[in-house]
Each structure stands twice: as structure tokens, then as C-alpha cells.
Short mmCIF file of C-alpha atoms in Angstrom, two decimals:
data_model
loop_
_atom_site.label_atom_id
_atom_site.label_comp_id
_atom_site.label_asym_id
_atom_site.label_seq_id
_atom_site.Cartn_x
_atom_site.Cartn_y
_atom_site.Cartn_z
CA MET Y 1 52.00 -155.24 7.12
CA ALA Y 2 48.39 -155.41 8.27
CA PHE Y 3 46.00 -152.55 7.53
CA GLY Y 4 46.01 -151.09 11.07
CA PRO Y 5 49.79 -150.66 11.41
CA HIS Y 6 49.94 -149.53 7.78
CA LEU Y 7 47.39 -146.83 8.56
CA LEU Y 8 49.31 -145.83 11.70
CA LEU Y 9 52.53 -145.46 9.70
CA ALA Y 10 50.75 -143.39 7.04
CA THR Y 11 49.21 -141.19 9.74
CA LEU Y 12 52.59 -140.62 11.41
CA GLU Y 13 54.15 -139.67 8.08
CA GLY Y 14 51.20 -137.38 7.46
CA LEU Y 15 51.65 -135.74 10.86
CA VAL Y 16 55.30 -134.98 10.07
CA THR Y 17 54.21 -133.38 6.79
CA SER Y 18 51.48 -131.48 8.69
CA ALA Y 19 53.95 -130.23 11.29
CA VAL Y 20 56.30 -128.74 8.71
CA LEU Y 21 53.46 -127.49 6.55
CA ALA Y 22 51.76 -125.78 9.47
CA LEU Y 23 54.92 -123.83 10.31
CA MET Y 24 55.51 -122.80 6.74
CA ALA Y 25 51.87 -121.93 6.04
CA LEU Y 26 51.69 -119.98 9.29
CA GLY Y 27 54.46 -117.70 8.01
CA LEU Y 28 52.60 -117.18 4.73
CA SER Y 29 49.33 -116.63 6.56
CA LEU Y 30 50.80 -114.10 9.00
CA VAL Y 31 52.33 -112.08 6.17
CA PHE Y 32 49.08 -112.00 4.24
CA GLY Y 33 46.90 -111.49 7.30
CA VAL Y 34 48.83 -108.55 8.69
CA MET Y 35 50.35 -107.00 5.56
CA ARG Y 36 47.93 -108.10 2.81
CA VAL Y 37 51.00 -109.22 0.87
CA VAL Y 38 50.83 -112.50 -1.07
CA ASN Y 39 54.43 -113.59 -0.68
CA VAL Y 40 55.20 -115.73 -3.72
CA ALA Y 41 58.84 -115.92 -2.55
CA HIS Y 42 57.86 -117.74 0.66
CA GLY Y 43 58.98 -121.11 -0.75
CA GLU Y 44 62.40 -119.63 -1.48
CA PHE Y 45 62.80 -118.57 2.14
CA TYR Y 46 62.12 -122.23 2.96
CA MET Y 47 64.70 -123.36 0.39
CA LEU Y 48 67.21 -120.79 1.66
CA GLY Y 49 66.70 -122.11 5.20
CA ALA Y 50 67.52 -125.67 4.04
CA VAL Y 51 70.54 -124.59 1.98
CA LEU Y 52 71.90 -122.52 4.85
CA ALA Y 53 71.28 -125.44 7.20
CA TRP Y 54 73.53 -127.56 5.00
CA ALA Y 55 76.17 -124.80 4.86
CA VAL Y 56 76.15 -124.25 8.64
CA ALA Y 57 76.02 -127.96 9.52
CA SER Y 58 78.92 -128.64 7.12
CA ALA Y 59 80.96 -125.86 8.70
CA PHE Y 60 80.65 -127.35 12.17
CA GLY Y 61 82.58 -130.52 12.94
CA GLY Y 62 82.01 -132.98 15.76
CA HIS Y 63 78.66 -134.47 16.67
CA PRO Y 64 75.88 -133.85 14.08
CA ALA Y 65 73.71 -132.34 16.83
CA ILE Y 66 76.12 -129.39 17.17
CA GLY Y 67 75.95 -128.51 13.48
CA PHE Y 68 72.19 -129.04 13.43
CA LEU Y 69 71.54 -126.87 16.47
CA ALA Y 70 73.80 -124.15 15.03
CA ALA Y 71 71.82 -124.36 11.77
CA LEU Y 72 68.56 -124.15 13.69
CA VAL Y 73 69.68 -120.82 15.11
CA ILE Y 74 71.75 -119.29 12.30
CA ALA Y 75 69.70 -120.23 9.22
CA PRO Y 76 66.42 -118.62 10.41
CA LEU Y 77 68.29 -115.50 11.53
CA VAL Y 78 69.99 -115.10 8.15
CA VAL Y 79 66.73 -115.75 6.30
CA GLY Y 80 64.95 -113.26 8.56
CA ALA Y 81 67.63 -110.68 7.77
CA VAL Y 82 67.21 -111.30 4.02
CA ALA Y 83 63.43 -110.82 4.41
CA LEU Y 84 63.97 -107.63 6.40
CA VAL Y 85 66.20 -106.22 3.66
CA ALA Y 86 63.63 -107.24 1.02
CA ASP Y 87 60.91 -105.48 3.00
CA ARG Y 88 62.87 -102.24 3.38
CA LEU Y 89 64.23 -102.17 -0.19
CA VAL Y 90 61.22 -103.45 -2.11
CA LEU Y 91 57.89 -103.89 -0.31
CA LYS Y 92 57.99 -100.65 1.67
CA ARG Y 93 58.86 -98.68 -1.46
CA LEU Y 94 55.81 -100.20 -3.16
CA ASP Y 95 53.72 -99.03 -0.19
CA TYR Y 96 52.71 -102.68 0.31
CA ASN Y 97 50.39 -102.43 -2.67
CA PRO Y 98 48.83 -105.93 -2.96
CA GLU Y 99 49.16 -106.24 -6.74
CA ALA Y 100 52.63 -104.70 -7.01
CA THR Y 101 54.00 -106.85 -4.20
CA ILE Y 102 52.88 -110.04 -5.96
CA VAL Y 103 55.03 -109.11 -8.94
CA ALA Y 104 57.85 -107.99 -6.65
CA THR Y 105 57.88 -111.24 -4.68
CA ILE Y 106 57.91 -113.22 -7.95
CA GLY Y 107 61.07 -111.28 -8.76
CA LEU Y 108 62.43 -112.03 -5.29
CA LEU Y 109 61.67 -115.72 -5.86
CA TYR Y 110 63.90 -115.84 -8.93
CA ILE Y 111 66.66 -113.75 -7.34
CA ILE Y 112 66.91 -116.08 -4.31
CA GLN Y 113 66.54 -119.21 -6.41
CA GLN Y 114 69.20 -118.21 -8.92
CA ALA Y 115 71.51 -117.00 -6.16
CA ALA Y 116 71.19 -120.44 -4.54
CA LEU Y 117 71.92 -122.14 -7.88
CA THR Y 118 74.97 -119.92 -8.40
CA PHE Y 119 76.51 -120.22 -4.95
CA TYR Y 120 75.19 -123.60 -3.75
CA GLY Y 121 74.85 -125.49 -7.01
CA ALA Y 122 72.28 -127.82 -8.52
CA ASP Y 123 73.09 -130.83 -6.33
CA ALA Y 124 70.82 -132.10 -3.58
CA ARG Y 125 72.80 -132.35 -0.34
CA PRO Y 126 71.95 -134.06 2.93
CA VAL Y 127 72.06 -132.72 6.44
CA GLN Y 128 72.58 -135.23 9.22
CA ALA Y 129 69.86 -135.54 11.84
CA PRO Y 130 70.97 -134.51 15.34
CA PHE Y 131 70.20 -138.01 16.62
CA ASN Y 132 69.26 -141.35 15.10
CA TYR Y 133 67.05 -142.90 17.75
CA ARG Y 134 64.41 -145.35 16.48
CA ILE Y 135 61.28 -145.98 18.47
CA SER Y 136 60.32 -149.64 18.34
CA LEU Y 137 56.62 -150.17 17.94
CA PRO Y 138 55.19 -153.73 17.90
CA TRP Y 139 54.70 -153.54 14.12
CA PHE Y 140 57.53 -151.32 12.88
CA GLY Y 141 60.30 -149.01 14.03
CA TYR Y 142 59.82 -145.27 13.62
CA SER Y 143 62.27 -142.38 13.54
CA GLY Y 144 62.49 -140.62 16.89
CA TYR Y 145 63.73 -137.54 15.05
CA LYS Y 146 60.52 -137.32 13.03
CA LEU Y 147 58.50 -137.39 16.24
CA ALA Y 148 60.78 -134.66 17.58
CA VAL Y 149 59.95 -132.59 14.48
CA ILE Y 150 56.25 -132.91 15.33
CA GLY Y 151 56.98 -131.88 18.93
CA ALA Y 152 59.10 -128.90 17.88
CA SER Y 153 56.41 -127.74 15.47
CA VAL Y 154 53.70 -127.99 18.15
CA ALA Y 155 55.93 -126.00 20.55
CA LEU Y 156 56.55 -123.31 17.94
CA LEU Y 157 52.87 -123.07 17.03
CA LEU Y 158 51.96 -122.72 20.70
CA THR Y 159 54.64 -120.06 21.15
CA THR Y 160 53.28 -118.15 18.16
CA TRP Y 161 49.77 -118.38 19.57
CA LEU Y 162 50.97 -117.14 22.97
CA VAL Y 163 52.86 -114.24 21.40
CA LEU Y 164 49.87 -113.26 19.28
CA SER Y 165 47.26 -113.55 22.02
CA ARG Y 166 49.11 -112.63 25.22
CA THR Y 167 51.83 -110.11 24.45
CA ARG Y 168 52.03 -106.43 23.58
CA VAL Y 169 53.79 -107.26 20.30
CA GLY Y 170 50.99 -109.67 19.43
CA LEU Y 171 48.40 -107.01 20.20
CA MET Y 172 50.19 -104.61 17.87
CA MET Y 173 50.26 -107.25 15.15
CA ARG Y 174 46.55 -108.02 15.54
CA ALA Y 175 45.61 -104.34 15.60
CA THR Y 176 47.59 -103.81 12.40
CA GLN Y 177 45.91 -106.85 10.86
CA TYR Y 178 42.38 -105.63 11.65
CA ASP Y 179 42.77 -101.92 10.82
CA SER Y 180 46.22 -100.51 10.10
CA GLU Y 181 45.00 -96.89 9.83
CA THR Y 182 43.39 -96.94 13.27
CA ALA Y 183 46.41 -98.77 14.67
CA GLN Y 184 48.62 -95.88 13.53
CA ALA Y 185 46.24 -93.41 15.16
CA PHE Y 186 47.07 -95.10 18.46
CA GLY Y 187 50.81 -94.92 18.11
CA ILE Y 188 51.47 -98.34 16.60
CA PRO Y 189 54.41 -98.10 14.14
CA VAL Y 190 52.74 -100.04 11.36
CA GLY Y 191 55.82 -99.92 9.10
CA ARG Y 192 57.94 -101.61 11.76
CA VAL Y 193 55.20 -104.17 12.43
CA TYR Y 194 55.15 -105.01 8.72
CA ALA Y 195 58.93 -105.40 8.60
CA GLY Y 196 58.89 -107.61 11.71
CA VAL Y 197 56.05 -109.78 10.44
CA PHE Y 198 57.72 -110.29 7.06
CA ALA Y 199 60.95 -111.34 8.79
CA VAL Y 200 59.14 -113.64 11.24
CA GLY Y 201 57.12 -115.20 8.41
CA ALA Y 202 60.34 -115.97 6.52
CA MET Y 203 61.98 -117.30 9.69
CA LEU Y 204 59.10 -119.71 10.27
CA ALA Y 205 59.62 -121.08 6.74
CA ALA Y 206 63.35 -121.37 7.42
CA ILE Y 207 62.79 -123.21 10.72
CA ALA Y 208 60.42 -125.61 8.94
CA ALA Y 209 63.14 -126.27 6.37
CA VAL Y 210 65.89 -126.84 8.94
CA LEU Y 211 63.64 -129.27 10.80
CA ILE Y 212 62.74 -131.31 7.73
CA VAL Y 213 66.03 -131.23 5.81
CA PRO Y 214 67.57 -134.18 7.76
CA THR Y 215 64.73 -136.36 6.43
CA SER Y 216 65.01 -135.06 2.88
CA GLN Y 217 67.78 -133.09 1.16
CA ALA Y 218 68.58 -129.44 0.50
CA HIS Y 219 68.09 -128.45 -3.14
CA TYR Y 220 67.69 -125.11 -4.87
CA LEU Y 221 64.26 -126.04 -6.31
CA MET Y 222 62.83 -127.50 -3.11
CA GLY Y 223 60.67 -124.43 -2.37
CA ARG Y 224 58.09 -125.02 -5.11
CA ASP Y 225 55.95 -127.85 -3.72
CA PRO Y 226 55.83 -126.53 -0.13
CA LEU Y 227 54.79 -123.12 -1.47
CA LEU Y 228 51.89 -124.68 -3.37
CA LEU Y 229 50.85 -126.74 -0.34
CA SER Y 230 51.14 -123.69 1.91
CA PHE Y 231 48.81 -121.73 -0.34
CA ILE Y 232 46.39 -124.68 -0.27
CA VAL Y 233 46.56 -124.72 3.53
CA VAL Y 234 46.02 -120.98 4.02
CA ILE Y 235 43.16 -120.88 1.52
CA ILE Y 236 41.41 -123.78 3.23
CA GLY Y 237 42.15 -122.54 6.75
CA GLY Y 238 41.42 -118.89 6.08
CA LEU Y 239 44.11 -116.29 5.42
CA GLY Y 240 45.39 -114.81 8.66
CA SER Y 241 43.82 -117.46 10.91
CA LEU Y 242 46.29 -119.40 13.07
CA ARG Y 243 43.68 -121.94 14.09
CA GLY Y 244 42.60 -122.40 10.47
CA THR Y 245 46.18 -122.85 9.35
CA VAL Y 246 46.82 -125.61 11.89
CA VAL Y 247 43.56 -127.44 11.14
CA ALA Y 248 44.08 -127.20 7.37
CA ALA Y 249 47.72 -128.31 7.66
CA LEU Y 250 46.58 -131.36 9.65
CA LEU Y 251 43.87 -132.09 7.09
CA ILE Y 252 46.16 -131.75 4.09
CA GLY Y 253 49.21 -133.37 5.69
CA VAL Y 254 47.49 -136.42 7.13
CA SER Y 255 45.28 -137.00 4.08
CA ASP Y 256 48.38 -136.61 1.90
CA GLY Y 257 50.22 -139.22 4.01
CA ILE Y 258 47.35 -141.71 3.97
CA ILE Y 259 46.27 -141.30 0.35
CA SER Y 260 49.88 -141.34 -0.87
CA MET Y 261 50.57 -144.59 0.96
CA PHE Y 262 47.37 -146.43 0.05
CA PHE Y 263 46.78 -145.00 -3.42
CA SER Y 264 49.18 -142.52 -5.02
CA PRO Y 265 50.77 -139.15 -4.23
CA THR Y 266 49.18 -137.72 -7.37
CA LEU Y 267 45.70 -138.62 -6.13
CA ALA Y 268 46.51 -136.89 -2.82
CA LYS Y 269 47.40 -133.68 -4.69
CA ILE Y 270 44.28 -133.95 -6.87
CA ILE Y 271 42.07 -134.25 -3.79
CA ALA Y 272 43.82 -131.36 -2.01
CA THR Y 273 43.36 -129.13 -5.06
CA LEU Y 274 39.72 -130.20 -5.32
CA VAL Y 275 39.17 -129.27 -1.66
CA VAL Y 276 40.68 -125.83 -2.36
CA ALA Y 277 38.34 -125.37 -5.31
CA MET Y 278 35.33 -126.33 -3.15
CA VAL Y 279 36.42 -123.96 -0.39
CA LEU Y 280 36.88 -121.11 -2.88
CA VAL Y 281 33.41 -121.71 -4.29
CA PHE Y 282 31.46 -122.29 -1.06
CA ARG Y 283 33.48 -120.48 1.61
CA PRO Y 284 35.97 -118.10 -0.04
CA GLN Y 285 37.16 -116.72 3.30
CA GLY Y 286 38.31 -120.24 4.30
CA LEU Y 287 37.08 -122.51 7.09
CA PHE Y 288 38.17 -120.22 9.92
CA GLY Y 289 38.72 -116.91 8.13
CA THR Y 290 36.54 -113.84 8.40
CA SER Y 291 34.98 -112.13 5.41
CA ALA Y 292 37.06 -109.42 3.72
CA ARG Y 293 36.64 -105.96 5.22
CA MET X 1 43.00 -68.01 25.29
CA ALA X 2 46.14 -69.57 23.83
CA ASP X 3 45.87 -71.73 20.74
CA ALA X 4 46.05 -75.49 21.20
CA LEU X 5 46.22 -76.33 17.51
CA THR X 6 46.83 -74.15 14.48
CA ILE X 7 46.21 -75.28 10.92
CA SER X 8 47.26 -73.05 8.08
CA GLY X 9 47.32 -73.32 4.28
CA LEU X 10 46.62 -77.06 4.28
CA ASP X 11 46.44 -78.72 0.85
CA CYS X 12 45.55 -82.41 0.84
CA PHE X 13 44.95 -84.84 -1.99
CA TYR X 14 43.46 -88.31 -2.47
CA GLY X 15 45.60 -89.52 -5.34
CA GLU X 16 45.54 -86.62 -7.78
CA THR X 17 42.23 -85.23 -6.50
CA GLN X 18 42.61 -82.24 -4.22
CA VAL X 19 40.23 -82.31 -1.27
CA LEU X 20 41.52 -79.56 1.03
CA PHE X 21 42.41 -76.17 -0.43
CA GLY X 22 44.61 -74.05 1.82
CA LEU X 23 42.46 -74.91 4.83
CA GLY X 24 43.09 -72.83 7.94
CA LEU X 25 41.70 -73.31 11.44
CA THR X 26 42.61 -72.36 14.98
CA LEU X 27 41.62 -74.44 17.99
CA ARG X 28 41.84 -72.51 21.24
CA GLN X 29 42.95 -74.01 24.49
CA GLY X 30 40.08 -75.85 26.19
CA GLU X 31 37.45 -75.07 23.57
CA VAL X 32 35.05 -77.34 21.73
CA HIS X 33 35.30 -76.35 18.09
CA CYS X 34 32.72 -77.81 15.79
CA LEU X 35 33.13 -78.44 12.06
CA LEU X 36 29.90 -78.23 10.07
CA GLY X 37 29.46 -78.80 6.39
CA ARG X 38 27.78 -80.92 3.76
CA ASN X 39 28.86 -84.51 3.06
CA GLY X 40 32.14 -84.51 1.18
CA ALA X 41 33.01 -80.96 2.26
CA GLY X 42 36.30 -82.12 3.82
CA LYS X 43 35.50 -82.42 7.54
CA THR X 44 36.76 -85.98 8.02
CA THR X 45 39.74 -85.32 5.76
CA THR X 46 40.66 -82.37 7.99
CA LEU X 47 40.75 -84.65 11.03
CA LYS X 48 42.73 -87.30 9.12
CA ALA X 49 45.16 -84.65 7.93
CA ILE X 50 45.76 -83.54 11.54
CA MET X 51 46.49 -87.18 12.44
CA GLY X 52 48.83 -87.55 9.46
CA LEU X 53 46.63 -90.29 8.00
CA VAL X 54 46.18 -88.15 4.90
CA SER X 55 49.46 -86.46 4.14
CA ALA X 56 49.52 -82.73 3.45
CA ARG X 57 51.35 -81.55 0.33
CA THR X 58 51.64 -78.04 1.68
CA GLY X 59 50.60 -76.21 4.80
CA SER X 60 51.15 -76.61 8.49
CA VAL X 61 49.49 -78.24 11.50
CA ARG X 62 51.02 -77.05 14.76
CA LEU X 63 50.24 -78.50 18.17
CA GLY X 64 51.63 -75.79 20.42
CA ASP X 65 55.28 -75.71 19.38
CA ILE X 66 55.24 -79.07 17.64
CA GLU X 67 54.87 -79.22 13.86
CA LEU X 68 52.77 -82.29 13.10
CA THR X 69 52.99 -82.33 9.31
CA GLY X 70 55.85 -84.56 8.30
CA LEU X 71 55.69 -86.65 11.46
CA PRO X 72 54.97 -90.34 10.84
CA PRO X 73 51.29 -90.97 11.68
CA HIS X 74 52.15 -93.12 14.72
CA GLU X 75 54.06 -90.19 16.29
CA VAL X 76 51.06 -87.84 16.21
CA PRO X 77 49.16 -89.53 19.09
CA LYS X 78 52.39 -89.50 21.12
CA ALA X 79 52.50 -85.73 20.64
CA GLY X 80 49.09 -85.46 22.33
CA VAL X 81 46.36 -85.76 19.71
CA ALA X 82 43.69 -88.47 19.98
CA TYR X 83 41.23 -89.41 17.28
CA VAL X 84 37.80 -91.04 17.53
CA PRO X 85 37.02 -91.93 13.92
CA GLN X 86 33.64 -91.93 12.26
CA GLY X 87 31.95 -95.30 12.77
CA ARG X 88 34.19 -95.83 15.85
CA ARG X 89 36.60 -98.18 14.05
CA LEU X 90 36.97 -100.42 17.09
CA PHE X 91 38.98 -103.61 16.79
CA ALA X 92 35.77 -105.63 16.74
CA GLU X 93 37.40 -109.05 17.13
CA MET X 94 39.25 -107.92 20.24
CA THR X 95 37.90 -107.62 23.76
CA VAL X 96 37.08 -104.32 25.45
CA ALA X 97 40.22 -104.71 27.60
CA GLU X 98 42.39 -105.22 24.52
CA ASN X 99 40.94 -102.15 22.80
CA ILE X 100 41.77 -100.11 25.88
CA GLU X 101 45.24 -101.66 25.98
CA ILE X 102 45.81 -100.38 22.44
CA GLY X 103 44.88 -96.90 23.62
CA LEU X 104 47.56 -97.27 26.29
CA MET X 105 50.31 -98.30 23.84
CA THR X 106 52.09 -94.97 24.13
CA ARG X 107 51.69 -94.63 27.93
CA GLN X 108 54.21 -95.54 30.59
CA ARG X 109 51.86 -95.45 33.60
CA GLY X 110 49.06 -97.26 31.86
CA LYS X 111 47.31 -98.73 34.89
CA ASP X 112 46.41 -95.37 36.48
CA VAL X 113 45.17 -93.99 33.18
CA ARG X 114 43.14 -97.13 32.52
CA GLU X 115 41.42 -96.87 35.88
CA ALA X 116 40.69 -93.17 35.40
CA VAL X 117 39.17 -93.81 31.99
CA LEU X 118 37.06 -96.70 33.28
CA ASP X 119 35.77 -94.39 36.02
CA ILE X 120 34.48 -92.07 33.29
CA PHE X 121 32.81 -94.94 31.42
CA PRO X 122 31.90 -97.44 34.18
CA VAL X 123 29.80 -99.64 31.90
CA LEU X 124 33.03 -100.74 30.19
CA ARG X 125 34.43 -102.07 33.46
CA GLU X 126 31.66 -104.68 33.48
CA ARG X 127 32.42 -105.71 29.91
CA LEU X 128 36.21 -105.94 29.85
CA ARG X 129 36.26 -109.53 28.60
CA GLN X 130 33.49 -109.04 26.04
CA ARG X 131 34.33 -108.82 22.34
CA SER X 132 33.93 -105.18 21.40
CA GLY X 133 32.00 -106.01 18.23
CA THR X 134 29.19 -107.42 20.38
CA LEU X 135 28.67 -104.20 22.40
CA SER X 136 25.66 -101.97 21.78
CA GLY X 137 26.16 -98.86 19.64
CA GLY X 138 26.31 -96.60 22.67
CA GLU X 139 28.77 -98.84 24.49
CA GLN X 140 30.93 -99.02 21.39
CA GLN X 141 31.02 -95.23 21.22
CA GLN X 142 31.98 -95.04 24.88
CA LEU X 143 34.75 -97.56 24.24
CA ALA X 144 35.97 -95.53 21.26
CA MET X 145 36.10 -92.42 23.47
CA ALA X 146 37.74 -94.35 26.33
CA ARG X 147 40.38 -95.75 23.99
CA ALA X 148 41.18 -92.24 22.77
CA LEU X 149 41.27 -90.79 26.29
CA CYS X 150 43.85 -93.40 27.28
CA LEU X 151 46.27 -91.25 25.28
CA GLU X 152 45.65 -88.40 27.78
CA PRO X 153 45.32 -86.06 24.82
CA ARG X 154 45.75 -82.30 24.74
CA VAL X 155 43.59 -82.26 21.62
CA LEU X 156 40.73 -84.66 20.92
CA LEU X 157 39.27 -85.16 17.44
CA LEU X 158 35.73 -86.54 17.39
CA ASP X 159 34.18 -87.53 14.08
CA GLU X 160 30.38 -87.74 14.38
CA PRO X 161 30.37 -89.39 17.81
CA THR X 162 26.58 -89.32 18.13
CA GLU X 163 25.88 -90.91 14.75
CA GLY X 164 23.31 -93.70 15.07
CA LEU X 165 22.90 -93.42 18.84
CA MET X 166 19.71 -93.17 20.86
CA PRO X 167 18.97 -89.86 22.65
CA SER X 168 20.06 -91.01 26.13
CA MET X 169 23.41 -92.08 24.79
CA ILE X 170 23.81 -88.83 22.81
CA ALA X 171 23.32 -86.95 26.08
CA LYS X 172 25.99 -89.10 27.72
CA ILE X 173 28.48 -88.39 24.93
CA ARG X 174 27.74 -84.64 25.08
CA GLN X 175 28.25 -84.76 28.83
CA SER X 176 31.62 -86.46 28.34
CA VAL X 177 32.73 -83.80 25.85
CA ALA X 178 31.69 -81.03 28.24
CA SER X 179 33.54 -82.63 31.16
CA LEU X 180 36.68 -83.01 29.02
CA ARG X 181 36.51 -79.27 28.28
CA GLU X 182 36.44 -78.61 32.01
CA ARG X 183 39.63 -80.65 32.30
CA GLY X 184 41.30 -78.46 29.66
CA VAL X 185 41.10 -80.84 26.70
CA SER X 186 40.57 -79.00 23.42
CA THR X 187 38.18 -80.76 21.06
CA ILE X 188 37.43 -80.60 17.37
CA LEU X 189 33.99 -82.09 16.84
CA VAL X 190 32.56 -83.05 13.48
CA GLU X 191 28.82 -83.11 13.93
CA GLN X 192 25.73 -83.15 11.71
CA ARG X 193 23.15 -82.34 14.40
CA VAL X 194 22.86 -78.59 14.87
CA GLU X 195 21.19 -78.96 18.28
CA ALA X 196 24.17 -81.04 19.45
CA VAL X 197 26.50 -78.31 18.23
CA LEU X 198 24.53 -75.61 20.06
CA SER X 199 24.60 -77.56 23.31
CA VAL X 200 28.28 -78.29 23.46
CA ALA X 201 30.37 -76.13 21.09
CA ASP X 202 32.13 -72.83 21.75
CA ARG X 203 32.83 -71.98 18.12
CA VAL X 204 31.81 -73.40 14.78
CA SER X 205 33.69 -73.47 11.47
CA PHE X 206 31.75 -74.03 8.28
CA ILE X 207 33.64 -76.11 5.73
CA GLU X 208 32.70 -76.01 2.08
CA ASN X 209 34.62 -77.57 -0.81
CA GLY X 210 37.71 -78.17 1.30
CA ARG X 211 37.94 -74.63 2.68
CA VAL X 212 36.89 -73.04 5.97
CA ARG X 213 34.36 -70.45 4.80
CA GLU X 214 33.46 -68.89 8.11
CA THR X 215 34.15 -69.34 11.82
CA VAL X 216 31.59 -68.03 14.30
CA GLY X 217 30.84 -68.21 18.01
CA VAL X 218 27.98 -70.49 18.98
CA ASP X 219 25.90 -67.44 20.07
CA ARG X 220 25.96 -66.19 16.50
CA LEU X 221 24.56 -69.53 15.42
CA ARG X 222 21.64 -69.13 17.81
CA GLU X 223 20.96 -65.60 16.62
CA ASP X 224 21.28 -66.35 12.92
CA PRO X 225 20.05 -69.88 12.02
CA ASP X 226 20.22 -68.96 8.34
CA ILE X 227 23.96 -69.29 8.45
CA VAL X 228 23.52 -73.04 8.93
CA LYS X 229 21.10 -73.19 6.01
CA ARG X 230 23.64 -71.43 3.85
CA TYR X 231 26.46 -73.91 4.45
CA VAL X 232 24.74 -77.14 5.45
CA GLY X 233 21.37 -76.85 3.77
CA VAL X 234 19.30 -77.53 6.93
CA SER X 235 18.73 -75.69 10.18
#
């Protein structure tokens, strides 16, 4: 394949990675931005989403689209419920203390991971894509489903932006993010906002997993790499910044796709980590973040 | 006059450090009650304790028949208490309109209230789409007051509202406080400027080491300036 088409293919693959990464990192970023909680268990919510997608899709017979669509609804709801329970039972009791919640979410990581190993097993299992349409380009054919993943991610990101910027719930979330004490003084139930944000953050990770699992496989250890990449994205983009998260996810995803294809995946990770180091040294608040209050 | 707010035996702590020691205070209906005291005396903590932002270990804060201690902090404004914190604490990244919208969170008929508040502070009407962090100090203070008035409070808590403002703006803020009194709003005002206290307050409580040492009418303050020297160190 000539260089041009090769580059196009790498860019498309990178965009798929970016789409999933943006959704997952957005969940992590929202949780940190609003609650000041570094959720180390975020990757496990992603893994749980994929595992549940397999379970739900397997339970439904007939056309793969039925099982997939059911998974797209049920898996995020179940993961959101798990996050809500974790918030009420653990994070709230720790008064959302930033240091204590890091340790607590590490614990949560192992609980979810080991529960998945116990009940789901160590095997990687596939989920069928809802459709298998290939788009024929002059140089190569490309998965229509992967393009649909990009479209779905863009739609979800836009929806999140609209909710945050145009709705009453979004206003409550932003007020809590900027100054939770003052928010309470104006009748905003900060505890409920925290619980909602933690659940929504986990659901975004679960949706990302359901979307990507037909192109990969569900496995109980699949949360590790996306967690690392999500942290890279939110550090580069700026914790709590939606715009920064999207831009950083595009940067990391597309560069990962291109460098992996032309050089090696390891080099892509080295460069991403180097970029994080540079950002931490020269702009610790991230490209689009604001300085700590 | 009936009492709008009654505080009795209030003990508050930051961690293990006690900052209020059995503090007691009565705010009468429609009065402007000023808290004077040195830095760290417990004035701001008193306001935060009323709002439930600092929880009381013992004691009581009653708004009419409603006991405020023990309520979650977000229920206190719904009961009818509004708070303008020191330094304004606006949501600086948000627009003026959004800050006002936050003040209206607990209101059902928000549009009428919003219009009424913007009539009091007309300069804000011209700046609705402007980011509140870019307003001048005086405009920010007006926005902080407007946001609080959106709650249609029975009791208003003002923490150093004239801090860092130029004289014309201080006069405007004083005028707003006086007009709120005419509308029956009871106000607790934390203030450092004695002349501001004399111009607007009905009674003054001196706070020292987390206790109310003395409460006097503003006339007494005029007659006996030494009382200010005793508790605040300046006159």
C-alpha cells in the first residue's frame, strides 16, 4: 500500500482509538473535576462494561444487533448502579477526601477485577458487532462499524457538552466543580451531585467499552491500558476540561494509530508518556485546564 | 419586634480546634445587626455555622420555628437564609446570567424574582452574558448580592460586603442594605468599617474569641466610641 492510503488507514484507526478514549477519559475527568476524586477503579468500570456486554449479548438470541443494543443500554446502567453503590458505601463515608479516595478506589479496582475473574473467568470472549458493513475505499475496505463508533462517540460528547453547558443539571455540576461550599449555600445538593457524577463517569467508561468490544474482546484485565491512557489524556487536556479531554484524546489516539502503524506501538506509548512529562513540567494544569484554586 | 433568628449555646470546631464557644445572638425582625471583632474572632465562622457550612457540635440556630442545626447545608437556603460570603465567591468562569440562575435554583417562579433583582442592580442587566470574573469589584459585589436576593431570603448574611470597594460603590451597597431592611429582610452584617456600621446598623454585637461579649444599640456606639477600641482595637 502506498504511503497516502497507509496514512489514511492509520489515521482512521487512530480516530477510533480517540473516540473510545475520549469517552472514557471524559468520565475520569468529570469525576476528578467535580469531586476531586482520582478514580483508580475507572478502568475496571470499563472492563465491567465489556464483560456485561458479553453477558447481555450472549443472553439475547436472534440478530447480533438486538443483543448489542440491549448491552448498550443494560451494561452502562448496571455499571452506573455499581458506581452509585460504591459512592454511597465508600466515597461518601470518606467525605471525598482526595488521598483516602485514591486508596479506596484502588481497593475497588481489585474487588471488581477479582469479581470478574471469579464470575466471568480468565478467558477473552468476543461480542458480535451489530452489523458487518464494509465501506469500500479506492485503496482498502474499512469497517463501517468502526466509523459508527466514531459517530456515536461524537454524539455522546456533544450530548455531554450540551448537558453541561445548557441544562440546570449541568449548571449544578459546574457550580459544584468551581466551589462546592458556595454551591451548597445556594441549595445545590452537592452530595447528590457527587453521586450522580460518579455514576455518569462510570457509565461513560462502560459505554466506551460496549462500543469497542466488538472490535476487540472482553477480558477481566482489559481495564489497565485504557486507564493509563485516560490518565495521560486528562493530564494533557487539563483535569475537568471537556474541550481539553477531546483535544488530548485526538492527539494521543491519532498519534498512537500513526506511530504504531509506521514504527511500533511501544514508541507510541513512549512518546505519549514523554508528552505527559513535558506537560507536567511546563503546564501542570494541562493544555486547557485552569490553575488549582 | 419578633426575633427572625436565634442562636444559642453554639459550639463549633475546625477539626479539633474550637472556634465558637457557646455563642448566642438574637436577630430581630427587619433589623440590621452588625458583628464587629478582630480578625479570627469568629465572625465569619458564625455566618458559616448559621448556613450549616461549619457544623455545630452543640447549640441551636432557629429561624422562626425552624431549627437549622442538623439540616443539610443545601436545605438552609431553602428555609430562607441567604449568604454573601467574604470575597464574594462568585462562580468566576460562569456568566452573570448563570450566577443569577444558581441563585434561583430553589425558586419555582424564577423569572419574576430575576427581573425584580435585576431592577435593584440594573448594571447587571447590561452584563448578563459577561463572565462574572471579568466584572469590576463593585459589579461583582452587586452580583453577589443579587444572587443571594434571588433566594428571597428572610435573613441575609453579609460578610464584609464593602471590602476593597471604592466609596461610591460602598454607598450603593449600604443603600441596598437599607432598602432591604425597609422590605422586612433581617440582615447580619460582618463589617470592619465602623462608619459603615454607624450608617446602616440597628444593633452591634462584639465578638471576641468565639463569644459574643456585648450587644449594644448603634446609638450607644456613637455615644461611647471607646467600646469599639476595647473590642476591635480601632475607633
